[in-house]
XYZ file of C-alpha atoms in Angstrom:
752
model
C 0.000 0.000 0.000
C 1.162 3.515 -0.781
C 2.810 5.299 2.170
C 0.736 8.354 3.065
C 3.175 10.052 5.411
C 6.611 11.634 5.341
C 9.226 11.999 8.049
C 11.773 14.632 9.008
C 14.219 15.005 11.849
C 13.812 17.834 14.330
C 15.956 18.842 17.326
C 15.495 15.907 19.687
C 12.438 14.395 18.027
C 11.062 13.041 14.744
C 8.126 14.620 12.950
C 5.822 12.474 10.820
C 3.361 14.272 8.522
C 0.281 12.328 7.458
C -1.447 13.251 4.207
C -4.595 15.171 5.143
C -3.919 14.170 8.729
C -2.027 15.320 11.814
C 1.700 15.649 12.439
C 3.060 13.064 14.852
C 5.967 13.913 17.127
C 8.115 11.131 18.614
C 11.215 11.649 20.740
C 14.632 10.494 19.576
C 15.371 6.967 20.776
C 11.773 6.482 21.888
C 10.440 3.049 22.749
C 7.337 4.034 20.756
C 7.171 2.354 17.369
C 5.293 3.465 14.274
C 2.239 1.510 13.182
C 1.203 1.823 9.537
C -2.510 1.297 8.912
C -4.159 2.032 5.561
C -0.928 3.756 4.570
C -1.040 6.236 7.485
C 1.314 6.530 10.460
C 0.148 6.022 14.041
C 1.976 5.847 17.376
C 2.104 2.517 19.183
C 2.005 4.280 22.563
C 0.906 1.194 24.489
C 3.491 -1.028 22.811
C 0.784 -3.548 21.907
C 1.946 -3.980 18.309
C -1.547 -3.191 17.049
C -3.540 0.020 16.675
C -5.668 0.605 19.738
C -8.649 2.976 19.547
C -6.997 5.631 21.746
C -4.012 5.694 19.366
C -6.191 6.154 16.269
C -6.267 9.854 15.406
C -9.118 9.233 12.936
C -11.544 8.568 15.790
C -13.322 11.238 17.846
C -11.705 12.618 20.965
C -14.576 11.189 22.986
C -14.091 7.624 21.696
C -10.348 7.781 22.244
C -10.676 9.144 25.775
C -13.271 6.515 26.675
C -11.083 3.715 25.340
C -7.998 4.821 27.243
C -9.928 5.504 30.457
C -11.107 1.890 30.425
C -7.555 0.558 29.880
C -5.809 2.467 32.648
C -4.898 0.931 35.961
C -6.270 2.759 38.986
C -2.716 3.927 39.803
C -2.573 5.599 36.381
C -5.888 7.338 37.002
C -4.744 8.463 40.442
C -1.722 10.053 38.733
C -3.985 11.827 36.239
C -5.915 13.243 39.187
C -2.825 15.016 40.491
C -1.923 18.585 39.511
C 1.626 19.468 40.415
C 2.783 22.199 42.742
C 4.278 25.311 41.110
C 7.366 24.543 39.027
C 10.339 26.855 38.489
C 12.241 26.215 35.252
C 15.033 26.084 36.180
C 14.592 25.745 39.952
C 16.975 28.493 40.943
C 17.262 31.525 43.176
C 15.471 32.437 46.361
C 12.072 31.168 45.209
C 13.527 27.677 44.819
C 13.902 27.614 48.601
C 10.093 27.820 48.837
C 9.018 25.820 45.792
C 11.892 23.337 45.684
C 13.735 21.430 42.993
C 17.105 19.654 42.923
C 19.344 18.202 40.216
C 20.901 14.870 41.213
C 20.471 15.970 44.806
C 22.104 19.376 44.343
C 20.837 22.924 44.144
C 20.716 24.206 40.582
C 23.530 26.675 41.181
C 25.825 23.848 42.323
C 24.697 21.117 39.926
C 26.089 22.194 36.570
C 22.726 21.276 35.051
C 21.417 22.992 31.936
C 18.412 25.226 32.679
C 16.045 22.985 30.710
C 16.942 19.765 32.511
C 14.231 18.101 34.589
C 14.504 18.281 38.348
C 14.719 15.129 40.451
C 11.190 15.833 41.643
C 9.794 16.231 38.123
C 11.295 12.922 37.037
C 9.855 11.231 40.101
C 6.322 12.564 39.860
C 6.072 11.752 36.141
C 7.478 8.229 36.420
C 6.546 7.111 39.924
C 3.396 9.100 40.662
C 2.319 9.222 36.991
C 1.524 12.941 37.118
C 0.406 14.329 33.754
C -0.679 17.831 34.767
C 2.087 20.291 35.618
C 1.764 23.913 36.755
C 4.514 26.135 35.346
C 5.435 29.217 37.329
C 8.890 30.468 36.372
C 10.356 30.261 32.875
C 13.837 31.625 32.267
C 13.349 32.095 28.525
C 11.471 30.803 25.509
C 14.352 28.492 24.612
C 14.390 27.026 28.123
C 10.610 26.507 27.948
C 10.859 24.685 24.603
C 13.718 22.397 25.561
C 12.293 21.634 29.005
C 8.883 20.825 27.504
C 10.447 18.451 24.996
C 12.450 16.719 27.728
C 9.346 16.342 29.888
C 7.188 15.045 27.030
C 9.876 12.525 26.034
C 9.884 11.168 29.588
C 6.086 10.905 29.613
C 6.011 9.280 26.170
C 8.280 6.517 27.398
C 6.298 5.912 30.598
C 3.154 3.815 31.016
C 0.567 4.385 28.294
C 2.545 7.279 26.810
C 0.081 9.904 28.026
C 1.546 13.369 27.275
C 1.818 16.112 29.889
C -0.778 18.874 30.004
C 1.244 21.904 31.188
C -0.599 24.876 32.634
C -0.012 28.395 33.871
C -1.569 31.034 36.062
C -2.038 34.328 34.180
C 1.372 35.504 32.936
C 0.513 38.220 30.401
C -0.240 41.036 32.849
C 1.986 44.057 32.442
C 2.224 45.408 35.982
C 3.284 44.295 39.417
C -0.189 42.908 40.138
C 0.467 39.931 37.851
C 0.677 36.587 39.639
C 4.309 35.498 39.940
C 5.340 38.307 37.586
C 8.791 38.437 39.128
C 9.808 35.039 37.731
C 8.266 35.325 34.273
C 11.451 35.482 32.201
C 10.134 34.666 28.738
C 9.455 37.742 26.548
C 5.707 37.146 26.425
C 3.497 40.037 25.268
C 2.174 42.253 28.061
C -1.525 43.067 28.307
C -3.864 44.820 30.697
C -5.003 42.529 33.532
C -8.591 41.442 34.189
C -9.985 44.671 35.601
C -7.858 46.640 33.123
C -9.341 44.759 30.186
C -12.771 45.553 31.589
C -11.866 49.263 31.644
C -11.952 49.105 27.834
C -15.627 48.012 28.010
C -14.792 45.979 24.873
C -15.153 42.169 24.772
C -13.512 42.112 21.319
C -10.285 43.299 22.949
C -10.505 40.349 25.337
C -11.085 37.996 22.384
C -7.929 39.372 20.731
C -6.038 38.768 23.947
C -7.288 35.187 24.076
C -6.119 34.524 20.527
C -2.674 36.021 21.124
C -2.351 34.490 24.569
C -3.188 30.992 23.355
C -0.649 31.213 20.520
C 2.085 32.212 22.958
C 1.042 29.589 25.502
C 1.188 26.827 22.895
C 4.619 28.061 21.771
C 5.779 27.688 25.396
C 4.244 24.215 25.764
C 1.297 25.391 27.873
C -2.044 23.786 27.025
C -4.203 24.817 29.995
C -4.792 28.341 31.265
C -5.732 28.514 34.938
C -7.956 31.436 33.999
C -10.053 33.486 33.484
C -11.035 34.620 36.962
C -14.740 35.262 36.530
C -15.751 35.916 40.142
C -18.080 38.884 40.468
C -16.023 41.427 42.413
C -18.869 42.619 44.615
C -16.611 43.015 47.683
C -14.316 46.030 47.119
C -11.781 45.032 49.801
C -10.950 41.610 48.297
C -7.247 41.256 47.491
C -8.008 39.419 44.202
C -10.278 42.174 42.908
C -7.824 43.315 40.210
C -7.759 39.942 38.441
C -11.535 39.813 37.949
C -13.620 41.446 35.226
C -15.339 43.576 37.893
C -18.795 43.500 39.460
C -20.979 44.102 36.394
C -22.614 40.752 35.670
C -23.293 41.162 31.942
C -19.858 42.603 31.280
C -18.283 39.679 33.141
C -20.388 37.241 31.098
C -19.347 38.888 27.821
C -15.667 39.047 28.798
C -15.738 35.411 29.920
C -17.135 34.236 26.587
C -14.588 36.273 24.638
C -11.675 35.038 26.757
C -12.608 31.350 26.599
C -13.455 31.418 22.896
C -10.154 33.156 22.148
C -8.081 30.649 24.084
C -9.907 27.430 23.233
C -10.677 27.811 19.522
C -8.609 26.255 16.738
C -9.870 27.741 13.490
C -10.994 25.379 10.744
C -11.912 22.385 12.896
C -15.383 20.917 13.176
C -15.678 21.335 16.937
C -13.221 24.180 17.511
C -10.631 21.988 19.235
C -7.157 21.234 17.909
C -3.450 21.982 17.923
C -3.933 25.715 18.579
C -6.367 25.258 21.470
C -5.636 26.019 25.110
C -8.040 24.652 27.720
C -9.484 27.300 30.027
C -10.093 26.605 33.708
C -12.611 29.195 34.871
C -12.448 30.176 38.499
C -13.703 30.245 41.153
C -17.013 28.379 41.430
C -19.503 29.361 42.818
C -17.891 32.818 43.024
C -15.081 33.803 45.382
C -15.896 37.501 45.532
C -18.169 37.823 48.590
C -15.525 37.068 51.239
C -16.556 38.475 54.595
C -14.910 41.792 55.390
C -12.768 41.471 52.251
C -10.532 38.823 53.853
C -9.196 36.287 51.343
C -9.522 32.519 51.663
C -5.838 31.798 51.014
C -5.651 32.235 54.784
C -7.664 30.735 57.624
C -8.800 34.194 58.679
C -10.560 34.604 55.293
C -12.172 31.210 54.838
C -15.798 32.367 54.718
C -17.844 33.741 51.812
C -21.090 35.339 52.973
C -24.335 36.401 51.347
C -25.997 39.129 53.426
C -27.903 40.262 50.322
C -29.099 36.717 49.507
C -27.506 37.208 46.088
C -25.926 33.766 45.613
C -27.682 33.099 42.282
C -26.222 36.246 40.698
C -22.693 34.950 41.275
C -23.495 31.831 39.229
C -24.389 33.777 36.089
C -20.812 34.281 34.770
C -20.575 30.476 34.796
C -24.015 29.518 33.498
C -24.416 32.332 30.927
C -20.719 32.818 30.193
C -18.311 29.910 30.663
C -20.926 27.220 30.013
C -22.571 29.003 27.067
C -19.714 30.031 24.780
C -20.422 31.499 21.379
C -17.661 29.458 19.744
C -17.632 25.816 18.680
C -15.985 24.505 21.856
C -19.237 25.445 23.674
C -17.973 25.274 27.271
C -14.882 26.075 29.283
C -13.079 22.766 29.637
C -12.462 22.978 33.386
C -13.726 24.673 36.536
C -11.887 25.498 39.761
C -13.894 25.999 42.962
C -12.526 28.574 45.397
C -11.053 27.846 48.807
C -13.971 29.514 50.563
C -16.690 28.013 52.666
C -19.807 29.416 50.993
C -21.476 29.971 54.328
C -24.873 28.313 54.747
C -25.350 27.829 50.989
C -25.584 24.027 51.193
C -29.317 23.485 50.716
C -29.214 19.701 50.927
C -26.617 18.443 53.403
C -26.209 21.556 55.539
C -22.400 21.428 55.509
C -20.128 24.434 55.938
C -16.992 23.085 54.266
C -14.668 24.390 51.569
C -16.347 24.473 48.158
C -14.374 21.525 46.735
C -15.520 19.376 49.661
C -19.155 20.405 49.335
C -21.213 17.736 47.598
C -24.214 20.018 47.214
C -22.222 22.683 45.365
C -20.233 20.361 43.079
C -22.313 17.246 42.493
C -25.868 18.478 43.022
C -25.574 22.061 41.756
C -22.673 22.173 39.273
C -22.910 18.648 37.875
C -26.616 17.820 38.021
C -28.594 21.066 38.105
C -26.269 23.102 35.858
C -25.264 20.101 33.706
C -21.516 20.724 33.707
C -19.519 17.605 32.800
C -16.028 19.032 32.327
C -13.083 18.733 34.695
C -13.449 20.086 38.220
C -10.043 20.781 39.747
C -9.579 21.914 43.332
C -7.640 25.043 44.132
C -4.063 24.439 45.242
C -3.285 22.804 48.585
C -6.772 22.122 49.941
C -5.874 18.610 51.100
C -2.784 19.731 53.026
C -2.695 20.486 56.735
C -3.278 24.023 57.930
C -0.702 26.232 59.596
C -0.340 26.836 63.321
C -1.765 30.353 63.173
C -4.590 32.019 61.268
C -2.250 34.056 59.081
C 0.189 31.284 58.117
C 0.341 30.455 54.403
C -0.145 26.670 54.449
C -2.784 24.060 53.602
C -6.362 25.258 53.100
C -8.597 22.368 54.156
C -11.332 24.672 55.405
C -14.081 22.915 57.315
C -12.376 19.504 57.193
C -9.310 20.265 59.277
C -10.088 17.258 61.492
C -9.829 14.755 58.618
C -6.644 13.010 57.505
C -5.121 13.938 54.168
C -6.489 10.763 52.564
C -9.954 11.384 54.053
C -9.919 14.888 52.546
C -9.159 13.404 49.133
C -12.063 10.988 49.558
C -14.461 13.741 50.623
C -13.540 15.836 47.574
C -14.060 12.818 45.320
C -17.437 12.211 46.948
C -18.276 15.860 46.291
C -17.622 15.341 42.559
C -14.171 16.789 41.850
C -11.776 15.145 39.390
C -8.418 16.592 40.272
C -6.310 17.838 43.182
C -4.380 21.066 42.692
C -0.916 21.276 44.206
C -0.450 17.580 44.949
C 2.343 15.569 43.286
C 1.973 12.560 45.596
C -0.224 9.649 44.530
C -0.282 7.921 47.945
C -3.229 9.776 49.562
C -5.302 9.340 46.390
C -4.698 5.599 46.434
C -5.503 5.516 50.133
C -8.754 7.348 49.380
C -9.459 4.781 46.659
C -9.105 1.989 49.210
C -11.489 3.739 51.592
C -14.004 4.252 48.776
C -13.854 0.566 47.848
C -14.719 -0.369 51.425
C -17.525 2.189 51.538
C -19.063 1.807 48.065
C -17.592 -1.384 46.644
C -14.802 -1.829 44.090
C -17.035 -1.771 41.004
C -18.685 1.534 41.876
C -15.370 3.090 42.935
C -13.625 2.004 39.741
C -16.447 3.474 37.671
C -16.161 6.748 39.629
C -12.405 6.956 38.983
C -12.848 6.165 35.282
C -15.387 8.994 34.904
C -12.751 11.438 36.090
C -10.119 9.794 33.892
C -12.339 10.275 30.836
C -12.812 13.995 31.546
C -9.108 14.559 32.184
C -7.998 12.626 29.104
C -10.545 14.353 26.879
C -8.863 17.722 27.487
C -5.472 16.242 26.554
C -6.815 14.651 23.367
C -8.653 17.814 22.308
C -5.486 19.896 22.292
C -3.654 17.447 20.014
C -1.007 16.463 22.548
C -1.327 12.748 21.834
C -0.275 13.480 18.265
C 2.521 15.997 18.816
C 3.459 17.476 22.205
C 6.869 18.668 20.959
C 7.895 22.236 20.157
C 10.022 23.634 17.352
C 12.398 26.206 18.843
C 12.557 28.440 15.774
C 8.781 28.559 15.536
C 8.346 29.295 19.250
C 10.924 32.089 19.140
C 9.000 33.694 16.271
C 5.706 33.609 18.209
C 6.432 34.416 21.860
C 6.691 38.172 22.225
C 6.401 38.826 18.489
C 5.888 42.439 17.444
C 2.244 41.937 16.494
C 1.309 40.546 19.901
C 3.390 43.136 21.750
C 1.692 45.951 19.850
C -1.777 44.558 20.547
C -0.888 44.063 24.202
C 0.407 47.609 24.515
C -2.768 48.897 22.898
C -4.798 47.069 25.569
C -2.722 48.786 28.241
C -3.299 52.208 26.681
C -7.012 51.590 26.385
C -7.251 50.624 30.059
C -5.809 53.869 31.464
C -8.680 55.879 32.936
C -8.551 59.639 33.453
C -10.951 60.727 36.192
C -9.795 64.323 36.713
C -8.278 66.947 34.424
C -8.734 70.385 36.015
C -8.481 73.197 33.494
C -7.170 70.727 30.898
C -3.764 70.466 32.568
C -3.238 67.240 30.589
C -1.702 66.435 28.211
C 1.718 67.662 29.343
C 4.244 68.946 26.833
C 7.183 66.667 26.212
C 10.512 67.977 27.456
C 9.204 69.971 30.428
C 10.833 69.532 33.822
C 9.067 67.065 36.098
C 9.678 65.876 39.629
C 8.868 62.263 40.566
C 9.033 61.672 44.336
C 10.017 58.395 45.973
C 7.540 56.389 48.037
C 7.896 54.848 51.482
C 5.898 51.743 52.448
C 5.820 50.306 55.949
C 6.145 46.562 56.508
C 3.041 44.440 55.952
C 2.211 40.756 55.434
C 2.643 39.910 51.754
C 0.870 37.235 49.680
C 2.940 34.490 51.324
C 2.041 36.048 54.697
C 5.630 37.096 55.298
C 6.588 40.593 56.539
C 7.926 42.723 53.701
C 10.022 45.042 55.838
C 10.007 48.805 55.338
C 10.613 49.813 51.727
C 11.678 52.998 50.007
C 10.519 52.756 46.416
C 11.575 54.687 43.335
C 8.622 54.472 40.915
C 9.328 52.243 37.925
C 8.187 55.049 35.660
C 10.989 57.420 36.679
C 13.581 55.857 34.415
C 11.152 55.587 31.493
C 10.040 59.192 32.005
C 13.518 60.416 31.075
C 12.589 59.715 27.426
C 9.594 62.038 27.726
C 10.651 64.757 30.161
C 13.617 66.367 31.817
C 13.749 64.779 35.275
C 14.749 67.106 38.084
C 15.590 66.158 41.657
C 14.443 69.557 42.938
C 10.670 70.068 42.985
C 11.183 73.842 43.034
C 12.630 73.598 39.522
C 9.856 71.372 38.205
C 7.062 72.419 35.876
C 4.902 69.583 37.200
C 4.998 66.844 39.841
C 4.138 63.269 38.844
C 3.068 61.300 41.913
C 2.997 57.563 41.284
C 1.011 55.998 44.116
C -0.894 52.802 44.827
C -4.302 52.086 46.304
C -4.126 51.487 50.085
C -2.404 48.293 51.220
C -3.790 46.547 54.285
C -4.477 43.107 55.719
C -7.617 42.271 57.708
C -5.845 40.259 60.376
C -3.245 41.402 62.891
C -1.247 38.817 64.886
C -0.383 41.533 67.425
C -4.076 42.059 68.187
C -4.332 38.323 68.872
C -1.241 38.376 71.069
C -2.739 41.278 73.014
C -5.844 39.246 73.796
C -8.073 40.247 70.878
C -9.507 37.968 68.201
C -6.927 39.160 65.654
C -9.470 40.667 63.250
C -9.091 44.249 62.070
C -10.695 46.180 59.201
C -9.348 45.999 55.661
C -8.964 49.688 54.840
C -9.361 51.432 51.497
C -8.136 54.786 52.775
C -4.626 55.923 53.702
C -5.139 57.484 57.130
C -5.841 55.459 60.289
C -9.404 54.172 60.246
C -11.638 53.169 63.130
C -14.409 50.728 62.197
C -17.196 52.505 64.075
C -19.984 51.304 61.755
C -18.835 47.713 61.154
C -20.973 44.700 62.023
C -21.343 44.058 65.725
C -20.790 40.319 65.196
C -19.487 38.607 62.062
C -21.888 36.636 59.877
C -19.597 33.606 59.769
C -16.971 32.179 62.064
C -15.598 29.065 63.654
C -12.117 27.644 63.364
C -10.047 25.009 65.210
C -7.485 27.712 66.010
C -10.021 30.074 67.582
C -12.028 29.979 70.787
C -14.679 32.398 69.504
C -16.845 32.208 66.408
C -17.031 36.002 66.263
C -14.687 37.497 63.684
C -16.024 40.983 64.176
C -13.751 44.022 64.353
C -16.102 46.860 65.256
C -14.270 49.661 67.036
C -10.822 48.490 65.931
C -8.265 50.466 63.950
C -6.086 49.798 60.943
C -3.830 51.929 58.768
C -2.630 51.445 55.205
C 0.997 50.329 54.954
C 1.444 52.959 52.237
C -0.163 55.797 54.215
C 2.725 58.015 53.132
C 1.414 57.946 49.543
C -1.084 60.509 50.811
C 1.626 62.601 52.472
C 3.548 62.516 49.210
C 0.689 64.273 47.406
C 0.023 66.742 50.222
C 3.696 67.683 50.351
C 3.862 68.077 46.585
C 0.869 70.426 46.692
C 2.782 72.659 49.133
C 6.032 72.425 47.177
C 4.508 73.075 43.767
C 2.237 75.967 44.669
C 0.104 76.680 41.598
C 2.057 74.306 39.357
C 0.380 70.989 38.411
C 0.329 68.016 40.754
C -0.689 64.886 38.883
C -1.532 61.605 40.616
C -1.052 58.323 38.777
C -2.783 55.661 40.859
C -2.174 51.947 40.467
C -5.620 50.739 41.459
C -5.761 47.213 42.860
C -8.996 47.859 44.741
C -11.605 50.598 44.843
C -10.285 53.283 47.199
C -11.241 56.425 49.066
C -9.964 59.242 46.850
C -11.465 61.998 48.997
C -8.221 62.185 50.972
C -6.067 63.346 48.067
C -8.266 64.324 45.096
C -8.739 67.999 46.120
C -4.952 68.463 46.180
C -4.399 67.220 42.629
C -4.874 68.823 39.245
C -5.265 65.569 37.354
C -5.695 61.899 38.229
C -4.931 58.920 36.002
C -6.029 55.485 37.155
C -4.139 52.459 35.870
C -4.695 48.854 36.848
C -1.221 47.451 36.235
C 0.412 48.654 33.011
C 3.922 49.432 31.815
C 5.251 52.962 32.472
C 5.252 53.718 28.727
C 1.464 53.331 28.573
C 0.963 55.912 31.327
C 3.532 58.282 29.841
C 1.947 58.090 26.379
C -1.361 59.166 27.908
C 0.257 61.888 30.037
C 1.864 63.448 26.978
C -1.111 63.115 24.640
C 0.324 60.434 22.369
C -2.871 58.538 23.244
C -6.195 60.143 24.152
C -7.443 58.252 27.222
C -10.522 56.110 26.676
C -10.669 53.887 29.766
C -13.858 53.879 31.841
C -14.134 52.974 35.518
C -15.164 49.292 35.668
C -15.733 49.799 39.418
C -17.213 52.243 41.897
C -15.033 54.645 43.889
C -16.578 54.881 47.380
C -17.368 58.173 49.073
C -15.699 57.008 52.299
C -14.972 53.943 54.412
C -18.393 54.115 56.046
C -20.059 53.365 52.706
C -17.646 50.459 52.275
C -18.698 49.034 55.649
C -22.385 49.465 54.800
C -22.254 47.683 51.426
C -23.035 43.969 51.265
C -20.300 41.562 50.212
C -22.458 39.763 47.628
C -24.240 42.766 46.083
C -22.902 44.833 43.189
C -23.047 48.624 42.895
C -24.324 49.275 46.405
C -21.892 52.026 47.400
C -22.387 55.786 47.467
C -19.747 57.108 45.084
C -17.325 59.978 45.507
C -18.029 63.351 43.910
C -14.857 65.310 43.205
C -14.028 69.018 43.363
C -14.940 69.352 39.672
C -18.459 67.984 40.240
C -17.781 64.562 38.672
C -19.023 61.376 40.326
C -16.590 58.463 40.210
C -19.135 55.769 39.455
C -19.092 52.740 37.154
C -18.701 53.806 33.527
C -17.188 57.216 34.266
C -14.041 58.358 32.502
C -12.605 61.331 30.645
C -10.653 62.009 27.488
C -8.892 65.273 26.709
C -12.185 66.685 25.465
C -14.144 65.972 28.627
C -16.405 63.261 30.050
C -16.751 60.230 27.767
C -20.246 59.342 26.596
C -20.311 56.778 23.788
C -21.783 53.445 22.724
C -19.914 51.664 25.482
C -21.480 53.734 28.245
C -24.910 53.050 26.723
C -24.311 49.296 26.496
C -23.021 48.681 30.012
C -24.980 50.505 32.693
C -25.485 49.669 36.350
């Protein structure tokens, strides 16, 4: 029979091209042989010497996934259920002390290893624990990503059934310091506005363009699952993850969700939208992580509860039901869902349990699976089966509501709730222990069937993205895609379009290029960072100062300056204070959105939710307590500049991570630009008129902290908004260009 495929040698792998069929990638020296059927080439991944249905690329993804799910041993399925902890590639520097990774027992710096070599731990969890889902955090460069991916896929190909690895990433395209793990993103990926910044454009088509560019770059780096988008309704203004959402407007969030998922998941020209250009999206966090009590986040024991004082639970489901599960594109639904850490307090209508969402059978099995009809992968958030820390603020395991169970029992409870996969766990032992418990409780036949259902869902997402055919990357191709000029230009445009001008007294902006400007330093007091470690006091030179030298003459004497540019940040605070606990209090303090010390005079008398093994009281209230922003001196910076500059312009450029009380500083400024995490060049282009601002507030700016305390965590747009000295109200949809207040089709389409 005529041979219907050709072969060529690539760097470290062979590439077989079938006529009118897919390319097959096979590593050099692989145990995998080529089967020729009807003149076409197929991989003998199982080593059976005959073409098995899962190896037959002519069959549907569903048939192939079903066939392989039935063939796997339970140990293989348990490995599929694991999702690795964060991986640094290479595992070097200070972060490696936290996230780990050795090379033949040595630290990277001492090992002599190449940066793309696999760590001891990666080799072990692929071969021994049979992990096939890996979370990438740090990447040194595109070349390192390509070579590491090819090494990892070669190892997987030569192990077990030859199941390829489905690599994933948290969002890594954000331009500013708010981006998750931005500090270790070394590859030259294009930089875009973040979630709330994209929403400031009020344009879902911009989000679709991001999805298309982002998926191309992800695939060129070997990433086939995006742990995004974050589609929580941001109805609680104090929440630390506010900036990564699409905001609190339900329809806008729905539209942005559809655009994002369609952009990432769609391969053009295929019957069902899936293929070699597709990236799975994992929407988060079901059933909505936004309404955390008092703004405290569930990464920590002190923030474990989501509350619904407005009885608005159903509204938080709409971005999932009308967005992620009702896509306009051919892929139809987001391929995976991640529940949040939170205990959705008293939302369990069937079993009455107050446990973390991934342990809650009502929320996952009854609501998500049965009532809403979602049959994709459900993956827990990272570390929910691990033990908690010794104090409320410690960054450790997040097994909220099931702290008393063993690690294996937590795995079993999550499986009983309906989840398929465990984020942040490389170790197969507790899953196998949970399997044994399930067999005793439900019988082996029922337990095996339950495990194979999850295996089918997990395998389907790997088949759909074409990894079984070719998981290998061509370095030249990847280098031409990641950070290419087209994507960088589109990303920069998204940054420009996100910048929101809220004040421009007497048309002080745009500034003339070449004038003298003064850019003061900032001072930030120590606070507990994301890892709940004290930052220490910091004196910060704004990132924009160096870039501004290309636009202005920078002077170190404000008396010489024609204008002062004050780069500040929304107030930084944490809603838990270990010192308060040590002094005999309950540890809870207000999360503040103003700079000056704040006393919570109008807060709740007693918290809605509470109860924790580490606490004697169930009351998490903080009425009458004080807190102060760590960056309080951002306010002093503006007040001092007003005195120094006299009648000359004082311009505030605010990096907005949360809604904030602007009443403290607005009267002392001539102009205010709001940015949500962009590069300095984007701000400077707007300041100098190279780009007429068009961003609109995707949030409300509160009148004061009292209105923040009075709003309900689960209800959108329930704050009284600030009116500035120019008579403008800083409400949702407000923004200015150099001609005045913006009123266009966008402001008509999206209204409160």
